[in-house]
Amino acid sequence: AVLVTPGIARPANGPVLLICDRPYLAFAQALGILVSASLPEPGIDPTSAIGAGAQLGSQVSVGALAVIGAGARLGDRTVVFPGVVIGPGAVIGEDCVIHARVSIRERVQLGNRVVVQDGAVIGSDGFGFVRQADGSHLKIPQHADVVIEDDVEIGANTTIDRPAVGETRIRRGAKIDNL
């Protein structure tokens, strides 16, 4: 079968035509039905490390060798794949998927239904230096907040830096490609 817009004629002996106003959208929806997500079952792998005061919502999955920092919070049904590091005080919303080897630094906030692909780093230091009188560089401390709103997807090996002041904010529904 082929998804097509109205008005496309079926060629003789051609495929069945499924007529719809938005074929690409229908294609995406069909894939969502036909291809199942391979998310792990809820549970905490015994090789993971959960810091003091960390709060895990119901039906959370934490994979092998994942580290959840002290005071961090994970919302209901959030999936943390193996090798993920979530820093102290980080807040992860509900129904998030954090893929392998992601680093979410201290105090970073992720909204609900956020997907972070493999190897991404969120909340690392931004690039901030000032040249001193002797020509050397003095690092400008990067301690402000990173906020990722709801329904954001962050591609593999992407970095989202922490600023010196203010905040880095990724707005609701944003999609960031790999790298």
CSV table of N, CA, C and O in Angstrom, one decimal, residues 3-116:
chain,number,residue,atom,x,y,z
A,3,LEU,N,0.6,5.5,0.8
A,3,LEU,CA,-0.1,6.6,1.3
A,3,LEU,C,0.0,7.8,0.3
A,3,LEU,O,1.1,8.2,-0.1
A,4,VAL,N,-1.2,8.3,-0.1
A,4,VAL,CA,-1.2,9.4,-1.1
A,4,VAL,C,-2.2,10.4,-0.8
A,4,VAL,O,-3.2,10.2,0.0
A,5,THR,N,-2.1,11.6,-1.4
A,5,THR,CA,-3.1,12.7,-1.2
A,5,THR,C,-4.3,12.4,-2.1
A,5,THR,O,-4.2,11.7,-3.1
A,6,PRO,N,-5.4,13.0,-1.8
A,6,PRO,CA,-6.6,12.8,-2.7
A,6,PRO,C,-6.3,13.2,-4.1
A,6,PRO,O,-5.5,14.2,-4.4
A,7,GLY,N,-6.9,12.6,-5.1
A,7,GLY,CA,-6.7,12.9,-6.5
A,7,GLY,C,-5.6,12.1,-7.2
A,7,GLY,O,-5.5,12.2,-8.4
A,8,ILE,N,-4.9,11.3,-6.5
A,8,ILE,CA,-3.9,10.4,-7.2
A,8,ILE,C,-4.6,9.2,-7.7
A,8,ILE,O,-5.3,8.5,-7.0
A,9,ALA,N,-4.4,8.9,-9.0
A,9,ALA,CA,-5.1,7.8,-9.6
A,9,ALA,C,-4.2,6.5,-9.4
A,9,ALA,O,-3.0,6.6,-9.5
A,10,ARG,N,-4.9,5.4,-9.2
A,10,ARG,CA,-4.2,4.1,-9.0
A,10,ARG,C,-3.8,3.6,-10.4
A,10,ARG,O,-4.7,3.4,-11.2
A,11,PRO,N,-2.5,3.4,-10.6
A,11,PRO,CA,-2.1,2.8,-11.9
A,11,PRO,C,-2.6,1.4,-12.0
A,11,PRO,O,-2.8,0.7,-11.0
A,12,ALA,N,-2.8,0.9,-13.2
A,12,ALA,CA,-3.2,-0.5,-13.5
A,12,ALA,C,-2.2,-1.4,-12.8
A,12,ALA,O,-1.0,-1.2,-13.0
A,13,ASN,N,-2.7,-2.4,-12.1
A,13,ASN,CA,-1.9,-3.4,-11.4
A,13,ASN,C,-1.0,-2.7,-10.4
A,13,ASN,O,0.1,-3.3,-10.1
A,14,GLY,N,-1.2,-1.5,-10.0
A,14,GLY,CA,-0.4,-0.8,-9.0
A,14,GLY,C,-0.8,-1.2,-7.6
A,14,GLY,O,-1.7,-2.0,-7.4
A,15,PRO,N,0.0,-0.6,-6.7
A,15,PRO,CA,-0.3,-0.9,-5.3
A,15,PRO,C,-1.6,-0.3,-4.8
A,15,PRO,O,-2.2,0.6,-5.5
A,16,VAL,N,-2.1,-0.8,-3.7
A,16,VAL,CA,-3.3,-0.2,-3.1
A,16,VAL,C,-2.9,1.2,-2.6
A,16,VAL,O,-1.9,1.4,-2.0
A,17,LEU,N,-3.8,2.2,-2.9
A,17,LEU,CA,-3.6,3.5,-2.4
A,17,LEU,C,-4.4,3.8,-1.2
A,17,LEU,O,-5.6,3.6,-1.2
A,18,LEU,N,-3.8,4.3,-0.2
A,18,LEU,CA,-4.4,4.8,1.0
A,18,LEU,C,-4.5,6.3,1.0
A,18,LEU,O,-3.4,6.9,1.1
A,19,ILE,N,-5.6,6.8,0.8
A,19,ILE,CA,-5.8,8.3,0.5
A,19,ILE,C,-5.9,9.0,1.9
A,19,ILE,O,-6.8,8.6,2.7
A,20,CYS,N,-5.1,10.0,2.0
A,20,CYS,CA,-5.2,10.8,3.3
A,20,CYS,C,-4.7,12.2,3.0
A,20,CYS,O,-3.9,12.4,2.0
A,21,ASP,N,-5.1,13.2,3.8
A,21,ASP,CA,-4.7,14.6,3.5
A,21,ASP,C,-3.2,14.8,3.8
A,21,ASP,O,-2.6,15.7,3.1
A,22,ARG,N,-2.6,14.1,4.7
A,22,ARG,CA,-1.2,14.4,5.1
A,22,ARG,C,-0.5,13.0,5.1
A,22,ARG,O,-0.3,12.4,6.2
A,23,PRO,N,0.0,12.5,3.9
A,23,PRO,CA,0.6,11.2,3.9
A,23,PRO,C,1.8,11.0,4.8
A,23,PRO,O,2.0,10.0,5.4
A,24,TYR,N,2.7,12.0,4.9
A,24,TYR,CA,3.9,11.9,5.7
A,24,TYR,C,3.5,11.8,7.2
A,24,TYR,O,4.1,11.0,7.9
A,25,LEU,N,2.5,12.5,7.6
A,25,LEU,CA,2.0,12.4,9.0
A,25,LEU,C,1.4,11.0,9.2
A,25,LEU,O,1.6,10.3,10.2
A,26,ALA,N,0.6,10.5,8.2
A,26,ALA,CA,0.0,9.2,8.3
A,26,ALA,C,1.1,8.1,8.4
A,26,ALA,O,1.0,7.1,9.1
A,27,PHE,N,2.2,8.3,7.6
A,27,PHE,CA,3.3,7.4,7.6
A,27,PHE,C,3.9,7.3,9.0
A,27,PHE,O,4.2,6.2,9.6
A,28,ALA,N,4.1,8.5,9.7
A,28,ALA,CA,4.7,8.5,11.0
A,28,ALA,C,3.8,7.8,12.0
A,28,ALA,O,4.2,7.1,12.9
A,29,GLN,N,2.5,8.1,11.9
A,29,GLN,CA,1.5,7.5,12.8
A,29,GLN,C,1.5,5.9,12.6
A,29,GLN,O,1.4,5.2,13.6
A,30,ALA,N,1.6,5.5,11.4
A,30,ALA,CA,1.6,4.0,11.1
A,30,ALA,C,2.8,3.4,11.7
A,30,ALA,O,2.7,2.3,12.3
A,31,LEU,N,4.0,4.0,11.5
A,31,LEU,CA,5.2,3.5,12.1
A,31,LEU,C,5.1,3.4,13.6
A,31,LEU,O,5.5,2.4,14.3
A,32,GLY,N,4.4,4.4,14.3
A,32,GLY,CA,4.2,4.3,15.7
A,32,GLY,C,3.4,3.2,16.2
A,32,GLY,O,3.6,2.6,17.3
A,33,ILE,N,2.5,2.7,15.3
A,33,ILE,CA,1.6,1.6,15.6
A,33,ILE,C,2.4,0.3,15.3
A,33,ILE,O,2.3,-0.7,16.1
A,34,LEU,N,3.1,0.2,14.2
A,34,LEU,CA,3.7,-1.0,13.7
A,34,LEU,C,5.0,-1.4,14.3
A,34,LEU,O,5.4,-2.5,14.4
A,35,VAL,N,5.7,-0.4,14.8
A,35,VAL,CA,7.1,-0.6,15.4
A,35,VAL,C,7.0,-0.3,16.9
A,35,VAL,O,6.7,0.8,17.3
A,36,SER,N,7.3,-1.4,17.7
A,36,SER,CA,7.2,-1.2,19.1
A,36,SER,C,8.5,-0.6,19.7
A,36,SER,O,9.6,-1.0,19.2
A,37,ALA,N,8.4,0.2,20.7
A,37,ALA,CA,9.5,0.8,21.4
A,37,ALA,C,10.1,-0.3,22.2
A,37,ALA,O,9.4,-1.1,22.8
A,38,SER,N,11.4,-0.4,22.3
A,38,SER,CA,12.1,-1.4,23.1
A,38,SER,C,12.6,-0.8,24.4
A,38,SER,O,13.8,-0.7,24.7
A,39,LEU,N,11.6,-0.4,25.3
A,39,LEU,CA,12.0,0.2,26.6
A,39,LEU,C,12.0,-0.9,27.6
A,39,LEU,O,11.2,-1.9,27.6
A,40,PRO,N,13.0,-0.8,28.5
A,40,PRO,CA,13.1,-1.9,29.6
A,40,PRO,C,11.9,-1.8,30.6
A,40,PRO,O,11.2,-0.8,30.7
A,41,GLU,N,11.7,-2.9,31.2
A,41,GLU,CA,10.7,-3.0,32.3
A,41,GLU,C,11.1,-2.1,33.4
A,41,GLU,O,12.3,-1.9,33.7
A,42,PRO,N,10.1,-1.6,34.2
A,42,PRO,CA,10.4,-0.9,35.4
A,42,PRO,C,11.3,-1.7,36.4
A,42,PRO,O,11.2,-2.9,36.5
A,43,GLY,N,12.2,-1.0,37.1
A,43,GLY,CA,13.0,-1.7,38.0
A,43,GLY,C,14.4,-1.0,38.1
A,43,GLY,O,14.7,-0.2,37.3
A,44,ILE,N,15.1,-1.3,39.2
A,44,ILE,CA,16.4,-0.6,39.5
A,44,ILE,C,17.5,-1.7,39.4
A,44,ILE,O,17.5,-2.7,40.1
A,45,ASP,N,18.4,-1.6,38.4
A,45,ASP,CA,19.5,-2.5,38.3
A,45,ASP,C,20.4,-2.5,39.5
A,45,ASP,O,20.7,-1.4,40.0
A,46,PRO,N,20.7,-3.6,40.1
A,46,PRO,CA,21.5,-3.7,41.3
A,46,PRO,C,22.9,-3.0,41.2
A,46,PRO,O,23.5,-2.7,42.2
A,47,THR,N,23.4,-2.8,39.9
A,47,THR,CA,24.7,-2.2,39.8
A,47,THR,C,24.6,-0.7,39.7
A,47,THR,O,25.7,0.0,39.5
A,48,SER,N,23.4,-0.2,39.7
A,48,SER,CA,23.3,1.3,39.7
A,48,SER,C,23.6,1.9,41.0
A,48,SER,O,23.6,1.2,42.0
A,49,ALA,N,23.9,3.2,41.1
A,49,ALA,CA,24.1,3.8,42.4
A,49,ALA,C,23.1,5.0,42.5
A,49,ALA,O,23.1,5.9,41.7
A,50,ILE,N,22.4,4.9,43.6
A,50,ILE,CA,21.4,5.9,43.9
A,50,ILE,C,21.8,6.7,45.1
A,50,ILE,O,22.0,6.2,46.2
A,51,GLY,N,22.0,8.1,45.0
A,51,GLY,CA,22.5,8.9,46.0
A,51,GLY,C,21.5,9.1,47.1
A,51,GLY,O,20.3,9.0,46.9
A,52,ALA,N,22.0,9.6,48.3
A,52,ALA,CA,21.2,9.9,49.4
A,52,ALA,C,20.1,10.9,49.1
A,52,ALA,O,20.4,11.9,48.4
A,53,GLY,N,18.9,10.6,49.5
A,53,GLY,CA,17.8,11.6,49.3
A,53,GLY,C,17.3,11.7,47.9
A,53,GLY,O,16.4,12.5,47.6
A,54,ALA,N,17.8,10.8,47.0
A,54,ALA,CA,17.2,10.8,45.6
A,54,ALA,C,15.8,10.3,45.7
A,54,ALA,O,15.5,9.4,46.5
A,55,GLN,N,14.9,10.8,44.8
A,55,GLN,CA,13.5,10.4,44.8
A,55,GLN,C,13.2,9.8,43.4
A,55,GLN,O,13.4,10.5,42.4
A,56,LEU,N,12.7,8.6,43.4
A,56,LEU,CA,12.4,7.9,42.1
A,56,LEU,C,10.9,7.7,42.1
A,56,LEU,O,10.3,7.1,43.0
A,57,GLY,N,10.2,8.2,41.0
A,57,GLY,CA,8.8,8.0,40.9
A,57,GLY,C,8.4,6.5,40.7
A,57,GLY,O,9.3,5.6,40.6
A,58,SER,N,7.1,6.3,40.5
A,58,SER,CA,6.7,4.9,40.3
A,58,SER,C,7.0,4.4,38.9
A,58,SER,O,7.0,5.2,38.0
A,59,GLN,N,7.2,3.1,38.8
A,59,GLN,CA,7.4,2.5,37.5
A,59,GLN,C,8.7,3.0,36.8
A,59,GLN,O,8.7,3.0,35.5
A,60,VAL,N,9.7,3.5,37.5
A,60,VAL,CA,10.9,4.0,36.9
A,60,VAL,C,11.8,2.8,36.6
A,60,VAL,O,11.8,1.8,37.2
A,61,SER,N,12.6,3.0,35.5
A,61,SER,CA,13.6,2.0,35.1
A,61,SER,C,14.9,2.6,35.2
A,61,SER,O,15.1,3.7,34.5
A,62,VAL,N,15.9,2.0,35.9
A,62,VAL,CA,17.2,2.6,36.0
A,62,VAL,C,18.2,1.4,35.6
A,62,VAL,O,18.2,0.4,36.3
A,63,GLY,N,18.9,1.6,34.5
A,63,GLY,CA,19.8,0.6,34.0
A,63,GLY,C,21.1,0.4,34.7
A,63,GLY,O,21.5,1.1,35.6
A,64,ALA,N,21.8,-0.6,34.2
A,64,ALA,CA,23.1,-1.0,34.8
A,64,ALA,C,24.1,0.2,34.8
A,64,ALA,O,24.2,0.9,33.8
A,65,LEU,N,24.8,0.3,35.9
A,65,LEU,CA,25.9,1.3,36.1
A,65,LEU,C,25.4,2.7,36.0
A,65,LEU,O,26.3,3.6,35.8
A,66,ALA,N,24.1,3.0,36.0
A,66,ALA,CA,23.6,4.4,36.1
A,66,ALA,C,23.9,4.9,37.4
A,66,ALA,O,23.9,4.2,38.4
A,67,VAL,N,24.1,6.3,37.5
A,67,VAL,CA,24.4,6.9,38.7
A,67,VAL,C,23.3,8.1,38.9
A,67,VAL,O,23.2,8.9,38.0
A,68,ILE,N,22.6,8.1,40.0
A,68,ILE,CA,21.6,9.1,40.3
A,68,ILE,C,22.2,9.8,41.5
A,68,ILE,O,22.3,9.3,42.6
A,69,GLY,N,22.5,11.1,41.3
A,69,GLY,CA,23.1,11.9,42.4
A,69,GLY,C,22.2,12.2,43.6
A,69,GLY,O,20.9,12.1,43.5
A,70,ALA,N,22.8,12.6,44.7
A,70,ALA,CA,22.1,12.9,45.9
A,70,ALA,C,21.0,14.0,45.6
A,70,ALA,O,21.3,15.0,45.0
A,71,GLY,N,19.8,13.8,46.1
A,71,GLY,CA,18.7,14.7,46.0
A,71,GLY,C,18.1,14.9,44.6
A,71,GLY,O,17.3,15.7,44.4
A,72,ALA,N,18.6,14.1,43.7
A,72,ALA,CA,18.0,14.1,42.3
A,72,ALA,C,16.5,13.5,42.4
A,72,ALA,O,16.2,12.8,43.3
A,73,ARG,N,15.7,13.9,41.4
A,73,ARG,CA,14.3,13.4,41.4
A,73,ARG,C,14.0,12.9,40.0
A,73,ARG,O,14.3,13.7,39.0
A,74,LEU,N,13.4,11.8,39.9
A,74,LEU,CA,13.0,11.2,38.6
A,74,LEU,C,11.5,11.0,38.7
A,74,LEU,O,11.0,10.4,39.6
A,75,GLY,N,10.7,11.5,37.7
A,75,GLY,CA,9.3,11.4,37.6
A,75,GLY,C,8.8,10.0,37.3
A,75,GLY,O,9.6,9.1,36.8
A,76,ASP,N,7.6,9.7,37.4
A,76,ASP,CA,6.9,8.4,37.1
A,76,ASP,C,7.2,8.0,35.7
A,76,ASP,O,7.3,8.8,34.8
A,77,ARG,N,7.5,6.7,35.5
A,77,ARG,CA,7.7,6.0,34.3
A,77,ARG,C,8.9,6.5,33.5
A,77,ARG,O,9.0,6.3,32.3
A,78,THR,N,9.8,7.2,34.1
A,78,THR,CA,11.0,7.6,33.4
A,78,THR,C,12.0,6.5,33.3
A,78,THR,O,12.1,5.6,34.2
A,79,VAL,N,12.6,6.4,32.1
A,79,VAL,CA,13.6,5.3,31.8
A,79,VAL,C,15.0,5.9,31.7
A,79,VAL,O,15.2,6.9,31.0
A,80,VAL,N,15.9,5.3,32.5
A,80,VAL,CA,17.3,5.7,32.5
A,80,VAL,C,18.1,4.5,32.1
A,80,VAL,O,18.1,3.5,32.7
A,81,PHE,N,18.7,4.6,30.9
A,81,PHE,CA,19.4,3.5,30.3
A,81,PHE,C,20.8,3.3,31.0
A,81,PHE,O,21.2,4.2,31.7
A,82,PRO,N,21.5,2.3,30.7
A,82,PRO,CA,22.8,2.0,31.3
A,82,PRO,C,23.8,3.1,31.1
A,82,PRO,O,23.9,3.8,30.0
A,83,GLY,N,24.7,3.4,32.1
A,83,GLY,CA,25.8,4.3,32.0
A,83,GLY,C,25.4,5.8,32.1
A,83,GLY,O,26.3,6.6,31.9
A,84,VAL,N,24.2,6.1,32.4
A,84,VAL,CA,23.7,7.5,32.5
A,84,VAL,C,24.2,8.0,33.9
A,84,VAL,O,24.2,7.3,34.9
A,85,VAL,N,24.6,9.3,33.9
A,85,VAL,CA,24.9,10.0,35.1
A,85,VAL,C,24.0,11.2,35.3
A,85,VAL,O,24.0,12.0,34.4
A,86,ILE,N,23.3,11.2,36.4
A,86,ILE,CA,22.4,12.3,36.7
A,86,ILE,C,22.9,12.9,38.0
A,86,ILE,O,23.0,12.3,39.0
A,87,GLY,N,23.3,14.2,37.9
A,87,GLY,CA,23.9,14.9,39.0
A,87,GLY,C,23.0,15.2,40.1
A,87,GLY,O,21.8,15.2,40.1
A,88,PRO,N,23.7,15.6,41.3
A,88,PRO,CA,22.9,16.0,42.5
A,88,PRO,C,21.9,17.1,42.2
A,88,PRO,O,22.2,18.1,41.5
A,89,GLY,N,20.7,16.9,42.7
A,89,GLY,CA,19.7,18.0,42.6
A,89,GLY,C,19.1,18.1,41.3
A,89,GLY,O,18.2,19.0,41.1
A,90,ALA,N,19.4,17.3,40.3
A,90,ALA,CA,18.8,17.3,39.0
A,90,ALA,C,17.3,16.9,39.1
A,90,ALA,O,17.0,16.0,40.0
A,91,VAL,N,16.5,17.4,38.3
A,91,VAL,CA,15.0,17.1,38.3
A,91,VAL,C,14.6,16.6,36.9
A,91,VAL,O,14.8,17.4,36.0
A,92,ILE,N,14.2,15.4,36.8
A,92,ILE,CA,13.7,14.8,35.6
A,92,ILE,C,12.2,14.5,35.7
A,92,ILE,O,11.8,13.9,36.6
A,93,GLY,N,11.5,15.0,34.7
A,93,GLY,CA,10.0,14.8,34.8
A,93,GLY,C,9.5,13.4,34.5
A,93,GLY,O,10.3,12.5,34.5
A,94,GLU,N,8.2,13.3,34.3
A,94,GLU,CA,7.6,12.0,34.0
A,94,GLU,C,7.7,11.6,32.6
A,94,GLU,O,7.8,12.5,31.7
A,95,ASP,N,7.7,10.3,32.3
A,95,ASP,CA,7.7,9.7,31.0
A,95,ASP,C,8.9,10.1,30.1
A,95,ASP,O,8.8,10.2,28.9
A,96,CYS,N,10.0,10.4,30.8
A,96,CYS,CA,11.3,10.8,30.0
A,96,CYS,C,12.0,9.5,29.7
A,96,CYS,O,11.9,8.5,30.3
A,97,VAL,N,12.8,9.6,28.6
A,97,VAL,CA,13.7,8.5,28.2
A,97,VAL,C,15.1,9.1,28.1
A,97,VAL,O,15.3,9.9,27.2
A,98,ILE,N,16.0,8.6,28.9
A,98,ILE,CA,17.4,9.1,28.9
A,98,ILE,C,18.2,7.9,28.5
A,98,ILE,O,18.4,6.9,29.2
A,99,HIS,N,18.7,8.0,27.2
A,99,HIS,CA,19.5,6.9,26.6
A,99,HIS,C,20.9,6.8,27.2
A,99,HIS,O,21.4,7.6,27.9
A,100,ALA,N,21.6,5.7,26.8
A,100,ALA,CA,22.9,5.3,27.4
A,100,ALA,C,23.9,6.4,27.3
A,100,ALA,O,24.0,7.2,26.3
A,101,ARG,N,24.7,6.5,28.3
A,101,ARG,CA,25.9,7.4,28.4
A,101,ARG,C,25.6,8.9,28.4
A,101,ARG,O,26.4,9.7,28.1
A,102,VAL,N,24.4,9.2,28.8
A,102,VAL,CA,24.0,10.6,28.9
A,102,VAL,C,24.5,11.2,30.2
A,102,VAL,O,24.5,10.5,31.2
A,103,SER,N,24.9,12.4,30.2
A,103,SER,CA,25.3,13.1,31.4
A,103,SER,C,24.4,14.3,31.6
A,103,SER,O,24.4,15.2,30.8
A,104,ILE,N,23.6,14.3,32.7
A,104,ILE,CA,22.8,15.4,33.1
A,104,ILE,C,23.4,15.9,34.4
A,104,ILE,O,23.3,15.3,35.4
A,105,ARG,N,23.9,17.1,34.3
A,105,ARG,CA,24.7,17.6,35.4
A,105,ARG,C,23.8,18.2,36.6
A,105,ARG,O,22.6,18.2,36.4
A,106,GLU,N,24.4,18.6,37.6
A,106,GLU,CA,23.8,19.0,38.8
A,106,GLU,C,22.8,20.1,38.6
A,106,GLU,O,23.0,21.0,37.7
A,107,ARG,N,21.6,20.1,39.2
A,107,ARG,CA,20.6,21.1,39.2
A,107,ARG,C,19.9,21.3,37.9
A,107,ARG,O,19.1,22.2,37.7
A,108,VAL,N,20.2,20.5,36.9
A,108,VAL,CA,19.5,20.6,35.6
A,108,VAL,C,18.1,20.2,35.8
A,108,VAL,O,17.8,19.2,36.5
A,109,GLN,N,17.1,20.8,35.0
A,109,GLN,CA,15.7,20.5,35.1
A,109,GLN,C,15.2,20.0,33.7
A,109,GLN,O,15.4,20.8,32.8
A,110,LEU,N,14.6,18.8,33.7
A,110,LEU,CA,14.0,18.4,32.5
A,110,LEU,C,12.5,18.2,32.7
A,110,LEU,O,12.1,17.7,33.8
A,111,GLY,N,11.7,18.7,31.8
A,111,GLY,CA,10.2,18.6,31.9
A,111,GLY,C,9.8,17.2,31.7
A,111,GLY,O,10.5,16.2,31.7
A,112,ASN,N,8.5,17.1,31.3
A,112,ASN,CA,7.9,15.8,31.0
A,112,ASN,C,8.1,15.4,29.6
A,112,ASN,O,8.1,16.2,28.7
A,113,ARG,N,8.1,14.1,29.4
A,113,ARG,CA,8.2,13.5,28.0
A,113,ARG,C,9.4,14.0,27.2
A,113,ARG,O,9.4,14.1,26.0
A,114,VAL,N,10.5,14.2,27.9
A,114,VAL,CA,11.8,14.6,27.3
A,114,VAL,C,12.5,13.3,26.9
A,114,VAL,O,12.6,12.4,27.7
A,115,VAL,N,13.1,13.3,25.7
A,115,VAL,CA,13.9,12.2,25.2
A,115,VAL,C,15.3,12.8,25.0
A,115,VAL,O,15.5,13.8,24.3
A,116,VAL,N,16.3,12.1,25.6
A,116,VAL,CA,17.7,12.5,25.4
A,116,VAL,C,18.4,11.3,24.8
A,116,VAL,O,18.5,10.3,25.4
